[in-house]
């Protein structure tokens, strides 16, 4: 009986030391990593992004509307879309829009091995680079699905994993007005998710851009919205500048 009590006491002490008084070892070891959903900034900048996996007939129109309003968006391209529409990929880049990878084959990447995740990202990024001459720095997981392994692989390849904080739900066949109503809730630092071939995205964009103008919000590519060093990401996925880290020698 005494041995049992001693054993339980020792276990409780160890738990307290690790999880509470002694530090965060267990918490850190078991913590689920989080990608960037939005950015903590108050300068009125937001980003709009378009995932491209199937179809391209609206892509040029999207760029035309963006150009009309002086908006530079970010396109996340799947590898097989790049293979099918190489000229469009080159045009996206030549017109000054940012390109990130959306994987090579659009799988549920949390179910892949580490090697498979790496191949998805390396092969898709290589295809984009070969067509644009610009290195890929951003990655959006298909279906928004991720785990620690995927985030670690992406980080090891120099990629920032990007989610979204405002979902247009344009893929559900919403009207242009409905899409705008969802997107116009955005605030400074938000990342907006759209798709390049959704039913009413072209008609929705002027409404969105006009609504954002009334809110004094401006657009920049995600690569310019995020912090690339001296930052941390909180539990909600908000990327926050860590100014104290910048002063560490």
PDB file of C-alpha atoms in Angstrom:
ATOM      1  CA  UNK A   1       0.000   0.000   0.000  1.00  0.00           C
ATOM      2  CA  UNK A   2       2.803   2.424   0.929  1.00  0.00           C
ATOM      3  CA  UNK A   3       4.597   1.625  -2.326  1.00  0.00           C
ATOM      4  CA  UNK A   4       1.448   2.428  -4.276  1.00  0.00           C
ATOM      5  CA  UNK A   5       1.019   5.760  -2.496  1.00  0.00           C
ATOM      6  CA  UNK A   6       4.658   6.651  -3.090  1.00  0.00           C
ATOM      7  CA  UNK A   7       4.395   5.769  -6.773  1.00  0.00           C
ATOM      8  CA  UNK A   8       1.262   7.871  -7.210  1.00  0.00           C
ATOM      9  CA  UNK A   9       2.890  10.776  -5.368  1.00  0.00           C
ATOM     10  CA  UNK A  10       5.970  10.641  -7.560  1.00  0.00           C
ATOM     11  CA  UNK A  11       3.783  10.577 -10.681  1.00  0.00           C
ATOM     12  CA  UNK A  12       1.798  13.611  -9.521  1.00  0.00           C
ATOM     13  CA  UNK A  13       4.973  15.533  -8.749  1.00  0.00           C
ATOM     14  CA  UNK A  14       6.379  14.747 -12.198  1.00  0.00           C
ATOM     15  CA  UNK A  15       3.167  15.909 -13.868  1.00  0.00           C
ATOM     16  CA  UNK A  16       3.201  19.163 -11.907  1.00  0.00           C
ATOM     17  CA  UNK A  17       6.830  19.805 -12.690  1.00  0.00           C
ATOM     18  CA  UNK A  18       6.440  19.167 -16.397  1.00  0.00           C
ATOM     19  CA  UNK A  19       3.030  20.740 -17.065  1.00  0.00           C
ATOM     20  CA  UNK A  20       2.839  23.444 -14.470  1.00  0.00           C
ATOM     21  CA  UNK A  21       5.581  24.689 -12.217  1.00  0.00           C
ATOM     22  CA  UNK A  22       8.558  23.253 -14.028  1.00  0.00           C
ATOM     23  CA  UNK A  23       7.919  24.271 -17.618  1.00  0.00           C
ATOM     24  CA  UNK A  24       6.067  23.441 -20.806  1.00  0.00           C
ATOM     25  CA  UNK A  25       7.837  20.311 -21.985  1.00  0.00           C
ATOM     26  CA  UNK A  26       4.776  18.079 -22.263  1.00  0.00           C
ATOM     27  CA  UNK A  27       2.617  20.860 -23.649  1.00  0.00           C
ATOM     28  CA  UNK A  28       5.129  21.680 -26.347  1.00  0.00           C
ATOM     29  CA  UNK A  29       5.732  18.043 -27.214  1.00  0.00           C
ATOM     30  CA  UNK A  30       2.012  17.366 -27.667  1.00  0.00           C
ATOM     31  CA  UNK A  31       1.017  20.746 -29.076  1.00  0.00           C
ATOM     32  CA  UNK A  32      -0.632  20.801 -32.476  1.00  0.00           C
ATOM     33  CA  UNK A  33       1.195  23.199 -34.766  1.00  0.00           C
ATOM     34  CA  UNK A  34      -0.889  25.827 -36.524  1.00  0.00           C
ATOM     35  CA  UNK A  35      -0.428  27.450 -39.965  1.00  0.00           C
ATOM     36  CA  UNK A  36      -1.109  31.114 -40.714  1.00  0.00           C
ATOM     37  CA  UNK A  37      -4.822  31.943 -40.857  1.00  0.00           C
ATOM     38  CA  UNK A  38      -4.525  35.715 -40.563  1.00  0.00           C
ATOM     39  CA  UNK A  39      -2.010  38.371 -39.578  1.00  0.00           C
ATOM     40  CA  UNK A  40      -2.028  40.757 -36.638  1.00  0.00           C
ATOM     41  CA  UNK A  41      -1.721  44.149 -38.316  1.00  0.00           C
ATOM     42  CA  UNK A  42      -3.703  47.371 -38.107  1.00  0.00           C
ATOM     43  CA  UNK A  43      -2.659  49.138 -41.313  1.00  0.00           C
ATOM     44  CA  UNK A  44      -5.786  48.165 -43.234  1.00  0.00           C
ATOM     45  CA  UNK A  45      -4.209  45.556 -45.512  1.00  0.00           C
ATOM     46  CA  UNK A  46      -5.905  42.271 -46.371  1.00  0.00           C
ATOM     47  CA  UNK A  47      -5.187  39.577 -48.956  1.00  0.00           C
ATOM     48  CA  UNK A  48      -7.455  37.791 -51.405  1.00  0.00           C
ATOM     49  CA  UNK A  49      -6.491  34.379 -52.750  1.00  0.00           C
ATOM     50  CA  UNK A  50      -7.755  32.017 -55.420  1.00  0.00           C
ATOM     51  CA  UNK A  51      -7.274  28.256 -55.286  1.00  0.00           C
ATOM     52  CA  UNK A  52      -6.965  26.689 -58.740  1.00  0.00           C
ATOM     53  CA  UNK A  53      -7.470  22.972 -59.175  1.00  0.00           C
ATOM     54  CA  UNK A  54     -10.111  22.520 -61.888  1.00  0.00           C
ATOM     55  CA  UNK A  55     -10.911  24.761 -64.851  1.00  0.00           C
ATOM     56  CA  UNK A  56      -9.339  28.010 -65.998  1.00  0.00           C
ATOM     57  CA  UNK A  57     -11.942  29.798 -68.099  1.00  0.00           C
ATOM     58  CA  UNK A  58     -12.545  32.542 -65.495  1.00  0.00           C
ATOM     59  CA  UNK A  59      -8.922  33.071 -64.480  1.00  0.00           C
ATOM     60  CA  UNK A  60      -8.097  35.769 -67.005  1.00  0.00           C
ATOM     61  CA  UNK A  61     -11.324  37.629 -66.156  1.00  0.00           C
ATOM     62  CA  UNK A  62     -10.398  37.499 -62.484  1.00  0.00           C
ATOM     63  CA  UNK A  63      -7.035  39.067 -63.268  1.00  0.00           C
ATOM     64  CA  UNK A  64      -8.695  41.707 -65.447  1.00  0.00           C
ATOM     65  CA  UNK A  65     -11.013  42.791 -62.613  1.00  0.00           C
ATOM     66  CA  UNK A  66      -8.126  42.760 -60.143  1.00  0.00           C
ATOM     67  CA  UNK A  67      -6.071  44.937 -62.494  1.00  0.00           C
ATOM     68  CA  UNK A  68      -8.986  47.338 -62.899  1.00  0.00           C
ATOM     69  CA  UNK A  69      -9.048  47.871 -59.123  1.00  0.00           C
ATOM     70  CA  UNK A  70      -5.283  47.768 -58.636  1.00  0.00           C
ATOM     71  CA  UNK A  71      -5.462  44.546 -56.628  1.00  0.00           C
ATOM     72  CA  UNK A  72      -2.631  42.022 -56.600  1.00  0.00           C
ATOM     73  CA  UNK A  73      -3.961  38.641 -55.482  1.00  0.00           C
ATOM     74  CA  UNK A  74      -2.349  35.313 -54.652  1.00  0.00           C
ATOM     75  CA  UNK A  75      -3.105  32.178 -56.690  1.00  0.00           C
ATOM     76  CA  UNK A  76      -2.536  28.725 -55.184  1.00  0.00           C
ATOM     77  CA  UNK A  77      -2.039  26.253 -58.027  1.00  0.00           C
ATOM     78  CA  UNK A  78      -2.254  22.466 -57.999  1.00  0.00           C
ATOM     79  CA  UNK A  79       0.448  20.665 -59.962  1.00  0.00           C
ATOM     80  CA  UNK A  80      -1.908  18.987 -62.421  1.00  0.00           C
ATOM     81  CA  UNK A  81      -3.546  22.378 -63.085  1.00  0.00           C
ATOM     82  CA  UNK A  82      -0.091  23.767 -63.859  1.00  0.00           C
ATOM     83  CA  UNK A  83       0.471  20.883 -66.287  1.00  0.00           C
ATOM     84  CA  UNK A  84      -2.848  21.526 -68.040  1.00  0.00           C
ATOM     85  CA  UNK A  85      -2.617  25.329 -68.229  1.00  0.00           C
ATOM     86  CA  UNK A  86       1.082  26.274 -68.481  1.00  0.00           C
ATOM     87  CA  UNK A  87       0.364  29.414 -70.513  1.00  0.00           C
ATOM     88  CA  UNK A  88      -2.059  30.622 -67.864  1.00  0.00           C
ATOM     89  CA  UNK A  89       0.504  30.012 -65.131  1.00  0.00           C
ATOM     90  CA  UNK A  90       3.027  32.106 -67.018  1.00  0.00           C
ATOM     91  CA  UNK A  91       0.448  34.858 -67.547  1.00  0.00           C
ATOM     92  CA  UNK A  92      -0.497  34.950 -63.865  1.00  0.00           C
ATOM     93  CA  UNK A  93       3.147  35.531 -63.012  1.00  0.00           C
ATOM     94  CA  UNK A  94       3.858  37.991 -65.829  1.00  0.00           C
ATOM     95  CA  UNK A  95       0.908  40.135 -64.777  1.00  0.00           C
ATOM     96  CA  UNK A  96       2.382  40.515 -61.312  1.00  0.00           C
ATOM     97  CA  UNK A  97       0.228  38.129 -59.327  1.00  0.00           C
ATOM     98  CA  UNK A  98       1.722  35.921 -56.645  1.00  0.00           C
ATOM     99  CA  UNK A  99       1.744  32.136 -57.004  1.00  0.00           C
ATOM    100  CA  UNK A 100       1.869  29.522 -54.262  1.00  0.00           C
ATOM    101  CA  UNK A 101       1.584  25.750 -54.405  1.00  0.00           C
ATOM    102  CA  UNK A 102      -1.643  23.934 -53.600  1.00  0.00           C
ATOM    103  CA  UNK A 103       0.138  20.539 -53.765  1.00  0.00           C
ATOM    104  CA  UNK A 104       0.807  18.370 -56.793  1.00  0.00           C
ATOM    105  CA  UNK A 105      -2.294  16.140 -56.826  1.00  0.00           C
ATOM    106  CA  UNK A 106      -4.690  17.723 -54.279  1.00  0.00           C
ATOM    107  CA  UNK A 107      -4.675  14.830 -51.782  1.00  0.00           C
ATOM    108  CA  UNK A 108      -5.619  14.812 -48.107  1.00  0.00           C
ATOM    109  CA  UNK A 109      -2.052  15.403 -47.019  1.00  0.00           C
ATOM    110  CA  UNK A 110      -2.448  14.537 -43.337  1.00  0.00           C
ATOM    111  CA  UNK A 111      -2.796  10.934 -44.499  1.00  0.00           C
ATOM    112  CA  UNK A 112       0.452  10.928 -46.466  1.00  0.00           C
ATOM    113  CA  UNK A 113       3.898   9.877 -45.320  1.00  0.00           C
ATOM    114  CA  UNK A 114       6.610  12.455 -44.769  1.00  0.00           C
ATOM    115  CA  UNK A 115       8.255  11.476 -48.057  1.00  0.00           C
ATOM    116  CA  UNK A 116       4.958  11.765 -49.939  1.00  0.00           C
ATOM    117  CA  UNK A 117       4.288  15.207 -48.469  1.00  0.00           C
ATOM    118  CA  UNK A 118       7.723  16.373 -49.513  1.00  0.00           C
ATOM    119  CA  UNK A 119       7.245  15.054 -53.050  1.00  0.00           C
ATOM    120  CA  UNK A 120       3.877  16.842 -53.365  1.00  0.00           C
ATOM    121  CA  UNK A 121       5.469  20.143 -52.433  1.00  0.00           C
ATOM    122  CA  UNK A 122       8.780  19.787 -54.231  1.00  0.00           C
ATOM    123  CA  UNK A 123       7.318  18.622 -57.541  1.00  0.00           C
ATOM    124  CA  UNK A 124       4.570  21.248 -57.658  1.00  0.00           C
ATOM    125  CA  UNK A 125       6.909  24.069 -56.655  1.00  0.00           C
ATOM    126  CA  UNK A 126       9.415  22.980 -59.282  1.00  0.00           C
ATOM    127  CA  UNK A 127       6.775  23.070 -62.032  1.00  0.00           C
ATOM    128  CA  UNK A 128       5.751  26.590 -61.063  1.00  0.00           C
ATOM    129  CA  UNK A 129       9.359  27.781 -60.907  1.00  0.00           C
ATOM    130  CA  UNK A 130      10.165  26.338 -64.318  1.00  0.00           C
ATOM    131  CA  UNK A 131       7.284  28.276 -65.884  1.00  0.00           C
ATOM    132  CA  UNK A 132       7.675  31.556 -63.989  1.00  0.00           C
ATOM    133  CA  UNK A 133      11.317  31.747 -62.911  1.00  0.00           C
ATOM    134  CA  UNK A 134      10.094  32.717 -59.442  1.00  0.00           C
ATOM    135  CA  UNK A 135      10.671  30.536 -56.371  1.00  0.00           C
ATOM    136  CA  UNK A 136       7.550  29.408 -54.519  1.00  0.00           C
ATOM    137  CA  UNK A 137       7.303  30.600 -50.929  1.00  0.00           C
ATOM    138  CA  UNK A 138       3.674  29.872 -50.013  1.00  0.00           C
ATOM    139  CA  UNK A 139       1.703  26.652 -49.610  1.00  0.00           C
ATOM    140  CA  UNK A 140      -2.004  26.069 -49.008  1.00  0.00           C
ATOM    141  CA  UNK A 141      -2.996  22.534 -47.971  1.00  0.00           C
ATOM    142  CA  UNK A 142      -5.794  20.949 -50.021  1.00  0.00           C
ATOM    143  CA  UNK A 143      -9.096  20.961 -48.129  1.00  0.00           C
ATOM    144  CA  UNK A 144      -7.350  23.021 -45.432  1.00  0.00           C
ATOM    145  CA  UNK A 145      -6.201  19.662 -44.022  1.00  0.00           C
ATOM    146  CA  UNK A 146      -2.874  19.479 -42.202  1.00  0.00           C
ATOM    147  CA  UNK A 147      -0.954  17.960 -39.315  1.00  0.00           C
ATOM    148  CA  UNK A 148       2.353  18.642 -37.578  1.00  0.00           C
ATOM    149  CA  UNK A 149       4.261  16.466 -40.016  1.00  0.00           C
ATOM    150  CA  UNK A 150       3.022  18.411 -43.040  1.00  0.00           C
ATOM    151  CA  UNK A 151       3.799  21.771 -41.447  1.00  0.00           C
ATOM    152  CA  UNK A 152       7.273  20.566 -40.534  1.00  0.00           C
ATOM    153  CA  UNK A 153       7.961  19.370 -44.082  1.00  0.00           C
ATOM    154  CA  UNK A 154       6.718  22.645 -45.547  1.00  0.00           C
ATOM    155  CA  UNK A 155       8.844  24.667 -43.147  1.00  0.00           C
ATOM    156  CA  UNK A 156      11.879  22.568 -43.994  1.00  0.00           C
ATOM    157  CA  UNK A 157      11.353  23.452 -47.650  1.00  0.00           C
ATOM    158  CA  UNK A 158      11.149  27.163 -46.859  1.00  0.00           C
ATOM    159  CA  UNK A 159       7.381  27.348 -47.391  1.00  0.00           C
ATOM    160  CA  UNK A 160       4.922  29.349 -45.289  1.00  0.00           C
ATOM    161  CA  UNK A 161       1.733  27.342 -44.823  1.00  0.00           C
ATOM    162  CA  UNK A 162      -1.293  29.572 -45.414  1.00  0.00           C
ATOM    163  CA  UNK A 163      -4.923  28.964 -44.486  1.00  0.00           C
ATOM    164  CA  UNK A 164      -7.657  31.627 -44.462  1.00  0.00           C
ATOM    165  CA  UNK A 165      -9.735  33.629 -42.002  1.00  0.00           C
ATOM    166  CA  UNK A 166     -12.564  34.650 -44.360  1.00  0.00           C
ATOM    167  CA  UNK A 167     -14.203  31.957 -46.482  1.00  0.00           C
ATOM    168  CA  UNK A 168     -16.224  33.215 -49.455  1.00  0.00           C
ATOM    169  CA  UNK A 169     -17.879  29.797 -49.902  1.00  0.00           C
ATOM    170  CA  UNK A 170     -17.977  30.737 -53.580  1.00  0.00           C
ATOM    171  CA  UNK A 171     -17.664  27.060 -54.539  1.00  0.00           C
ATOM    172  CA  UNK A 172     -21.146  26.420 -53.140  1.00  0.00           C
ATOM    173  CA  UNK A 173     -22.794  28.328 -55.972  1.00  0.00           C
ATOM    174  CA  UNK A 174     -23.564  31.428 -53.917  1.00  0.00           C
ATOM    175  CA  UNK A 175     -24.664  34.516 -55.809  1.00  0.00           C
ATOM    176  CA  UNK A 176     -22.275  37.417 -56.319  1.00  0.00           C
ATOM    177  CA  UNK A 177     -24.121  39.387 -53.644  1.00  0.00           C
ATOM    178  CA  UNK A 178     -23.935  36.503 -51.162  1.00  0.00           C
ATOM    179  CA  UNK A 179     -20.228  36.059 -51.777  1.00  0.00           C
ATOM    180  CA  UNK A 180     -19.662  39.770 -51.200  1.00  0.00           C
ATOM    181  CA  UNK A 181     -21.689  39.717 -47.978  1.00  0.00           C
ATOM    182  CA  UNK A 182     -19.423  36.994 -46.616  1.00  0.00           C
ATOM    183  CA  UNK A 183     -16.170  38.613 -47.722  1.00  0.00           C
ATOM    184  CA  UNK A 184     -16.991  42.154 -46.631  1.00  0.00           C
ATOM    185  CA  UNK A 185     -16.758  41.024 -43.000  1.00  0.00           C
ATOM    186  CA  UNK A 186     -12.959  41.084 -43.439  1.00  0.00           C
ATOM    187  CA  UNK A 187     -10.827  43.261 -41.192  1.00  0.00           C
ATOM    188  CA  UNK A 188      -7.182  44.278 -41.337  1.00  0.00           C
ATOM    189  CA  UNK A 189      -4.867  41.270 -41.593  1.00  0.00           C
ATOM    190  CA  UNK A 190      -7.481  38.835 -42.910  1.00  0.00           C
ATOM    191  CA  UNK A 191      -6.811  36.304 -45.668  1.00  0.00           C
ATOM    192  CA  UNK A 192      -9.759  35.719 -47.992  1.00  0.00           C
ATOM    193  CA  UNK A 193     -10.375  32.367 -49.669  1.00  0.00           C
ATOM    194  CA  UNK A 194     -11.897  32.231 -53.167  1.00  0.00           C
ATOM    195  CA  UNK A 195     -11.647  29.840 -56.110  1.00  0.00           C
ATOM    196  CA  UNK A 196     -10.676  30.661 -59.667  1.00  0.00           C
ATOM    197  CA  UNK A 197     -13.541  28.784 -61.303  1.00  0.00           C
ATOM    198  CA  UNK A 198     -16.507  29.231 -58.980  1.00  0.00           C
ATOM    199  CA  UNK A 199     -19.822  30.139 -60.564  1.00  0.00           C
ATOM    200  CA  UNK A 200     -20.128  33.832 -59.694  1.00  0.00           C
ATOM    201  CA  UNK A 201     -16.670  34.913 -58.599  1.00  0.00           C
ATOM    202  CA  UNK A 202     -16.102  37.270 -61.541  1.00  0.00           C
ATOM    203  CA  UNK A 203     -19.335  39.181 -60.836  1.00  0.00           C
ATOM    204  CA  UNK A 204     -18.589  39.186 -57.101  1.00  0.00           C
ATOM    205  CA  UNK A 205     -15.150  40.771 -57.297  1.00  0.00           C
ATOM    206  CA  UNK A 206     -16.222  44.345 -58.183  1.00  0.00           C
ATOM    207  CA  UNK A 207     -18.731  44.221 -55.326  1.00  0.00           C
ATOM    208  CA  UNK A 208     -16.049  42.993 -52.960  1.00  0.00           C
ATOM    209  CA  UNK A 209     -13.489  45.576 -53.996  1.00  0.00           C
ATOM    210  CA  UNK A 210     -15.989  48.432 -53.732  1.00  0.00           C
ATOM    211  CA  UNK A 211     -17.116  47.233 -50.295  1.00  0.00           C
ATOM    212  CA  UNK A 212     -13.528  47.015 -49.083  1.00  0.00           C
ATOM    213  CA  UNK A 213     -12.824  50.512 -50.358  1.00  0.00           C
ATOM    214  CA  UNK A 214     -15.694  51.825 -48.227  1.00  0.00           C
ATOM    215  CA  UNK A 215     -14.074  50.148 -45.209  1.00  0.00           C
ATOM    216  CA  UNK A 216     -10.701  51.720 -46.057  1.00  0.00           C
ATOM    217  CA  UNK A 217      -9.172  48.296 -46.590  1.00  0.00           C
ATOM    218  CA  UNK A 218      -6.400  47.740 -49.122  1.00  0.00           C
ATOM    219  CA  UNK A 219      -5.136  44.594 -50.826  1.00  0.00           C
ATOM    220  CA  UNK A 220      -1.672  43.118 -51.047  1.00  0.00           C
ATOM    221  CA  UNK A 221      -0.385  39.619 -51.924  1.00  0.00           C
ATOM    222  CA  UNK A 222      -0.164  37.199 -49.010  1.00  0.00           C
ATOM    223  CA  UNK A 223       3.629  37.220 -49.259  1.00  0.00           C
ATOM    224  CA  UNK A 224       3.532  40.926 -48.406  1.00  0.00           C
ATOM    225  CA  UNK A 225       0.866  40.554 -45.724  1.00  0.00           C
ATOM    226  CA  UNK A 226       2.662  38.000 -43.575  1.00  0.00           C
ATOM    227  CA  UNK A 227       5.780  38.419 -41.446  1.00  0.00           C
ATOM    228  CA  UNK A 228       8.694  36.388 -42.735  1.00  0.00           C
ATOM    229  CA  UNK A 229      10.799  36.504 -39.580  1.00  0.00           C
ATOM    230  CA  UNK A 230      10.565  37.448 -35.888  1.00  0.00           C
ATOM    231  CA  UNK A 231       7.008  36.238 -35.419  1.00  0.00           C
ATOM    232  CA  UNK A 232       4.913  33.644 -33.655  1.00  0.00           C
ATOM    233  CA  UNK A 233       1.508  32.115 -34.376  1.00  0.00           C
ATOM    234  CA  UNK A 234      -1.069  31.963 -31.601  1.00  0.00           C
ATOM    235  CA  UNK A 235      -3.552  29.133 -31.042  1.00  0.00           C
ATOM    236  CA  UNK A 236      -6.104  30.725 -33.356  1.00  0.00           C
ATOM    237  CA  UNK A 237      -3.668  30.862 -36.257  1.00  0.00           C
ATOM    238  CA  UNK A 238      -3.028  34.594 -36.056  1.00  0.00           C
ATOM    239  CA  UNK A 239       0.536  35.475 -36.999  1.00  0.00           C
ATOM    240  CA  UNK A 240       1.940  38.074 -34.618  1.00  0.00           C
ATOM    241  CA  UNK A 241       5.141  40.090 -34.944  1.00  0.00           C
ATOM    242  CA  UNK A 242       7.581  39.265 -32.158  1.00  0.00           C
ATOM    243  CA  UNK A 243       9.510  42.513 -31.876  1.00  0.00           C
ATOM    244  CA  UNK A 244      11.403  41.228 -28.870  1.00  0.00           C
ATOM    245  CA  UNK A 245      12.938  38.499 -31.042  1.00  0.00           C
ATOM    246  CA  UNK A 246      14.345  41.126 -33.373  1.00  0.00           C
ATOM    247  CA  UNK A 247      16.419  42.519 -30.525  1.00  0.00           C
ATOM    248  CA  UNK A 248      17.965  39.176 -29.618  1.00  0.00           C
ATOM    249  CA  UNK A 249      21.579  38.898 -30.762  1.00  0.00           C
TER     250      UNK A 249
END
